[in-house]
Short mmCIF file of C-alpha atoms and ligand atoms in Angstrom, two decimals:
data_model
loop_
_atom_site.label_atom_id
_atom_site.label_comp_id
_atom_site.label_asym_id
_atom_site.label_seq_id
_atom_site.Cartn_x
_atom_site.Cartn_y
_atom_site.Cartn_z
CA UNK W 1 99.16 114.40 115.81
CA UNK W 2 99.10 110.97 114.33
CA UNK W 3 96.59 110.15 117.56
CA UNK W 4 94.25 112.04 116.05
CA UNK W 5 93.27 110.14 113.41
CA UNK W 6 92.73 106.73 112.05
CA UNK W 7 94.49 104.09 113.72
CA UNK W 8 94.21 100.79 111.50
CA UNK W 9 95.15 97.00 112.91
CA UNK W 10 95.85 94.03 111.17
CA UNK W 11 93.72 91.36 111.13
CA UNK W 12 95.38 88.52 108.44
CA UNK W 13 92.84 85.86 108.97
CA UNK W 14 89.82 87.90 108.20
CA UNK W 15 91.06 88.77 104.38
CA UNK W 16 92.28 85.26 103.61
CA UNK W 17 92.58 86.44 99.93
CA UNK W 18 94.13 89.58 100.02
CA UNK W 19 98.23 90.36 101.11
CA UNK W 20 98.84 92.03 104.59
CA UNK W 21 100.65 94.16 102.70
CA UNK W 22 98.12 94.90 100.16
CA UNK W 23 95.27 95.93 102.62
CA UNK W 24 97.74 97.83 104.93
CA UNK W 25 99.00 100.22 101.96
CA UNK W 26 95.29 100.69 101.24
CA UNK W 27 94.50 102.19 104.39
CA UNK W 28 97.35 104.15 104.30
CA UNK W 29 96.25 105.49 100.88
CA UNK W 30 93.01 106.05 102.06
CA UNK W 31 94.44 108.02 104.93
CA UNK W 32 95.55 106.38 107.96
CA UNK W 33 97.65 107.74 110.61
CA UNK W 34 98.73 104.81 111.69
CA UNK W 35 99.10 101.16 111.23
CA UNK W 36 99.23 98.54 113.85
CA UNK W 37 100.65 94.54 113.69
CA UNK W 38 98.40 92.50 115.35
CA UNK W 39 99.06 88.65 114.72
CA UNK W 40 97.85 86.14 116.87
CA UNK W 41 99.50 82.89 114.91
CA UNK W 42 102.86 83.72 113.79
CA UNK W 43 106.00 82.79 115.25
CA UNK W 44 108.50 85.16 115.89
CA UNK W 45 110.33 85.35 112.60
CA UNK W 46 107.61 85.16 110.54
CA UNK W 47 106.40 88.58 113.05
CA UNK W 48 109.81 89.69 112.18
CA UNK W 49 109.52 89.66 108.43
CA UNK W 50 106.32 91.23 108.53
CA UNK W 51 106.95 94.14 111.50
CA UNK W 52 109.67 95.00 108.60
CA UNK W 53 107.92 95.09 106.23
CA UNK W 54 105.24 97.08 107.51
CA UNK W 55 107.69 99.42 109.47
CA UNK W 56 109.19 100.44 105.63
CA UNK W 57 105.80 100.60 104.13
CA UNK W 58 104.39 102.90 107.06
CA UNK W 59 107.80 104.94 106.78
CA UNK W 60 106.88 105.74 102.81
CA UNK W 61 103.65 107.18 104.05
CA UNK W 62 105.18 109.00 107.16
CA UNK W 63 102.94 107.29 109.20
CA UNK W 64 104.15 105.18 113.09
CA UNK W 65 103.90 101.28 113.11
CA UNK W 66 103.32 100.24 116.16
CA UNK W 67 103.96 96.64 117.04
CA UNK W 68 101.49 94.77 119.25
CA UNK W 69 102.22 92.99 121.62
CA UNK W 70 105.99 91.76 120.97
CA UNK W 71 108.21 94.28 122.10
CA UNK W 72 111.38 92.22 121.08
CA UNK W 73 109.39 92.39 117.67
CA UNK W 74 109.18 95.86 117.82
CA UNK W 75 113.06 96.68 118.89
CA UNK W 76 114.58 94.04 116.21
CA UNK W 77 112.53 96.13 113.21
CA UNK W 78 112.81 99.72 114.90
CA UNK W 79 109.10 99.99 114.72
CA UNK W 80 107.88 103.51 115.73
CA UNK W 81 106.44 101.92 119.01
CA UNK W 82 104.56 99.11 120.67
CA UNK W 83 101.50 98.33 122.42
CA UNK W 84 100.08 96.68 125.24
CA UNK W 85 97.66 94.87 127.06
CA UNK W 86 97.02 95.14 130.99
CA UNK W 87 98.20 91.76 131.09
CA UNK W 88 101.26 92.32 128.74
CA UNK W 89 104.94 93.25 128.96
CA UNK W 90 104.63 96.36 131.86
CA UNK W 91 104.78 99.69 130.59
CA UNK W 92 107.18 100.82 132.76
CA UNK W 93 109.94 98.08 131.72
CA UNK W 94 108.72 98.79 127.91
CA UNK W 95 110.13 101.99 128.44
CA UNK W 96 113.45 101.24 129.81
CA UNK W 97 113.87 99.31 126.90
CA UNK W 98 112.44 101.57 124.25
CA UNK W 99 113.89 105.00 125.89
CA UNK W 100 111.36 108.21 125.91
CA UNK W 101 111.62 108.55 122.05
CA UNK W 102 109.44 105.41 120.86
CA UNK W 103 105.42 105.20 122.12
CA UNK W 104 104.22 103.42 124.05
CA UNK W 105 100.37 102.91 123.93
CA UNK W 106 98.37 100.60 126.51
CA UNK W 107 94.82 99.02 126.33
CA UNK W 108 92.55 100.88 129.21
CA UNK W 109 88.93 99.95 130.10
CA UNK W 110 87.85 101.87 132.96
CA UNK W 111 89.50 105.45 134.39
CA UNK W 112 91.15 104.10 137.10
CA UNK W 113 93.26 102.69 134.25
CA UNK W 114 93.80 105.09 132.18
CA UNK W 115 94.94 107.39 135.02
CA UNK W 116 97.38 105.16 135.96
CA UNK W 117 98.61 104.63 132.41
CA UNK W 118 99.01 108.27 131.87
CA UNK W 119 101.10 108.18 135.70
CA UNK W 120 103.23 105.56 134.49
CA UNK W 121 104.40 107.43 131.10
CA UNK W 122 101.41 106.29 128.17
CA UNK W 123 102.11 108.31 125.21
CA UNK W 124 98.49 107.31 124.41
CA UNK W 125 95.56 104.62 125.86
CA UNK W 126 93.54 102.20 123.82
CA UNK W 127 89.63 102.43 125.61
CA UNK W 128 87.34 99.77 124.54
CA UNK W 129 85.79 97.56 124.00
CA UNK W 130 83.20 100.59 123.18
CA UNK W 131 81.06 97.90 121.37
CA UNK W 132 81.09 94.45 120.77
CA UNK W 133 83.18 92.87 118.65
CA UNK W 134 84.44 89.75 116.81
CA UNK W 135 88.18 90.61 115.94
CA UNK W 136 89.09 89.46 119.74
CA UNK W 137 88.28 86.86 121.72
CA UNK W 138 88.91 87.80 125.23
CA UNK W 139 87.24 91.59 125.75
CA UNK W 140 86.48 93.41 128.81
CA UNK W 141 82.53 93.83 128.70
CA UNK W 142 81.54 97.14 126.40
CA UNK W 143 82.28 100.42 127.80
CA UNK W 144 79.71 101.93 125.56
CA UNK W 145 80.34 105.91 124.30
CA UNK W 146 79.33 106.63 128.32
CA UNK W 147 82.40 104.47 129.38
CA UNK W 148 84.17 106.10 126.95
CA UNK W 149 83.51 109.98 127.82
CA UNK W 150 84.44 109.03 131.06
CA UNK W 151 87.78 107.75 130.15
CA UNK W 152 88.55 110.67 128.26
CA UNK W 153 87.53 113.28 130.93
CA UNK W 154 89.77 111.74 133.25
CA UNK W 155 93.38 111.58 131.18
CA UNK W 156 95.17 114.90 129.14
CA UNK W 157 97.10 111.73 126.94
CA UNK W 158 95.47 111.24 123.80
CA UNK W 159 92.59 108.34 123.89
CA UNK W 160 92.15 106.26 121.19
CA UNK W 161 88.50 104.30 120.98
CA UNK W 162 88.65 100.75 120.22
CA UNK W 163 86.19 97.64 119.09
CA UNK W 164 83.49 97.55 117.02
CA UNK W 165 83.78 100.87 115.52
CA UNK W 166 82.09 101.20 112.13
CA UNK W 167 81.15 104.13 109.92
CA UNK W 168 78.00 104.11 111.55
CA UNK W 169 78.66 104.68 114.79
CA UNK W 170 81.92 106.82 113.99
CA UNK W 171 80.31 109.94 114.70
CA UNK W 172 78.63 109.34 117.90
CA UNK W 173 82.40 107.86 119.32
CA UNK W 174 83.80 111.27 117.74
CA UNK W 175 81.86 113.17 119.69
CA UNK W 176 83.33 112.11 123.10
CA UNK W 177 85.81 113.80 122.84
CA UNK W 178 88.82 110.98 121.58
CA UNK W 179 91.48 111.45 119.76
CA UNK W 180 91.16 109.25 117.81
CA UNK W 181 89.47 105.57 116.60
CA UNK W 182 91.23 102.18 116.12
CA UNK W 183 89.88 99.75 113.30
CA UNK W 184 89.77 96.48 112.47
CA UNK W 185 87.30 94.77 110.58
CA UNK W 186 85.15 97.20 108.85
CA UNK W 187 88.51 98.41 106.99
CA UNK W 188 90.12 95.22 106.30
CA UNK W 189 87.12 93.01 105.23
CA UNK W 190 85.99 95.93 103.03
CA UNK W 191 85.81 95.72 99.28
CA UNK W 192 86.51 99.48 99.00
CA UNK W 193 89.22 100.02 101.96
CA UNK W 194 90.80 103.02 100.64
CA UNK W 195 87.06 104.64 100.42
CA UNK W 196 86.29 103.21 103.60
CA UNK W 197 89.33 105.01 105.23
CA UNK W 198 88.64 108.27 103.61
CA UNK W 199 85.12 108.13 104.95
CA UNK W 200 86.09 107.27 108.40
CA UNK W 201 88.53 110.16 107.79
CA UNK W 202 85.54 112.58 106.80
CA UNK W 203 83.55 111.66 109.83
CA UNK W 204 86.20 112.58 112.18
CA UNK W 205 86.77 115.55 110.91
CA UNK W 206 83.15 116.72 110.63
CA UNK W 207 82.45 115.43 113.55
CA UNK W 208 85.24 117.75 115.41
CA UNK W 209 84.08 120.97 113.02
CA UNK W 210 80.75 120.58 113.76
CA UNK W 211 81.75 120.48 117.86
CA UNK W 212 84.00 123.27 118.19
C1 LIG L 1 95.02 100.71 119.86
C2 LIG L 1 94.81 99.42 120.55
N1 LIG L 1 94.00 99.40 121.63
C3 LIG L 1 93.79 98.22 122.27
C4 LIG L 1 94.40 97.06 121.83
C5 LIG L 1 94.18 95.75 122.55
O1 LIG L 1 95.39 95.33 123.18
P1 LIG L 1 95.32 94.09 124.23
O2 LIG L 1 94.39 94.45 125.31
O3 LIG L 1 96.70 93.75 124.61
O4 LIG L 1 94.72 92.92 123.39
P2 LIG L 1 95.33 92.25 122.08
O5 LIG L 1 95.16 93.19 120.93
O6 LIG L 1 96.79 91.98 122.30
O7 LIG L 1 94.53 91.00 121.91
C6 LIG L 1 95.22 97.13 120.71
N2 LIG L 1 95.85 96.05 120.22
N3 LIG L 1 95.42 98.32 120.10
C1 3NM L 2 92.09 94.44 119.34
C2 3NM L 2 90.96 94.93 120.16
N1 3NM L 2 91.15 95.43 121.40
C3 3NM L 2 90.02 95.79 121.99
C4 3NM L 2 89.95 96.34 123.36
O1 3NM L 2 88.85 96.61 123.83
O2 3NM L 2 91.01 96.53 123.94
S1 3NM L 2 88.66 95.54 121.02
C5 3NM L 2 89.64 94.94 119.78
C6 3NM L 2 89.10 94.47 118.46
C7 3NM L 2 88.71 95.62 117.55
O3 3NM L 2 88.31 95.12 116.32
P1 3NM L 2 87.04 95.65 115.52
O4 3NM L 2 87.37 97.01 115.01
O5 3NM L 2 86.88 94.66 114.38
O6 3NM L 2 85.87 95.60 116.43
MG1 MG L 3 98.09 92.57 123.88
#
């Protein structure tokens, strides 16, 4: 399951000299499972031109792109899904629009929302802020890896852990009990970002051997 894995976001304006394109194919050669569009600035057919391209490139590596935020975005490019905020486009009218075979992934901070994202149809939440972060302004306050277990014991849909997740901290996030992580900043402000996927790949993965 593509949950599972490593979930990696765009972030344009923190590698001013590299493509979008260039450090999104990266990841995905370095193993992510999927690849988000998250763009703050651009207007809507500049989001266009990019969702499409990003939708093709994450189609060569069989991977979903989800689209944040713009589900109009997401429905003119076909993109594998969308996601939202609690104050975003309601997940019930996302899926009316998108119909049961898209996902649909929502940004949870505490259980009592992630229960009622998994009642409402979630195919997945987005828990965080675990730690801080800079790659977004406007957080909830840190829900730590305590906040975090907590979340995950309450929903059976797959929880993805979100915000300031870095290879050193990986492990103790794995060991919650998420699915999987989402990434920003350590991946695409890395020199190496292919290595830095495969590690954050390697950590998962030993992480869930060692706790079986
Ligand atoms: C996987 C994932 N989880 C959480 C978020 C945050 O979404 P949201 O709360 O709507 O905030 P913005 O990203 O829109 O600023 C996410 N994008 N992806
Ligand atoms: C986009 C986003 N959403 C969050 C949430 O808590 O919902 S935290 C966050 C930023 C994650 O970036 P980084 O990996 O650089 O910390
Ligand atoms: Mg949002």
């Amino acid at each position: 399951m593509w949950t599972s894995g490593l979930y990696v976001i765009s972030a344009e304006k923190l590698h001013p000299h590299r493509s979008l394109l260039s450090v999104m194919e990266a990841s995905l050669k370095g193993g992510a499972t999927a690849i988000q569009l998250r763009d703050k600035e651009s207007g809507k057919q500049a989001l266009i031109e990019k969702a499409r391209a990003l939708q093709q490139l994450a189609q060569r590596y069989q991977v979903p792109f989800i689209m944040n935020d713009h589900l109009d975005v997401a429905l003119a490019v076909n993109a594998d899904g969308v996601h939202v905020g609690q104050g975003d486009f309601p997940l019930t009218e996302a899926r009316k629009l998108l119909g049961k075979n898209k996902v649909i992934g929502i940004s949870t901070h505490t259980k009592e929302e992630a229960i009622e994202a998994e009642q409402q149809g979630a195919d997945y939440i987005g828990a965080g802020p675990v730690f801080g972060t800079s790659s977004k302004d406007d957080t909830e306050k840190e829900i730590g890896v305590d906040g975090l277990k907590e979340i995950v014991g309450h929903v059976s849909i797959p929880t993805v852990a979100i915000g300031g997740i870095k290879l050193n901290n990986t492990a103790n996030v794995a060991a919650t009990g998420v699915s999987g992580i989402a990434v920003i900043s350590e991946i695409v402000m890395s020199d190496h970002i292919e290595d830095t996927c495969s590690r954050f790949t390697e950590i998962l993965t030993e992480t869930r051997e060692r706790d079986v």
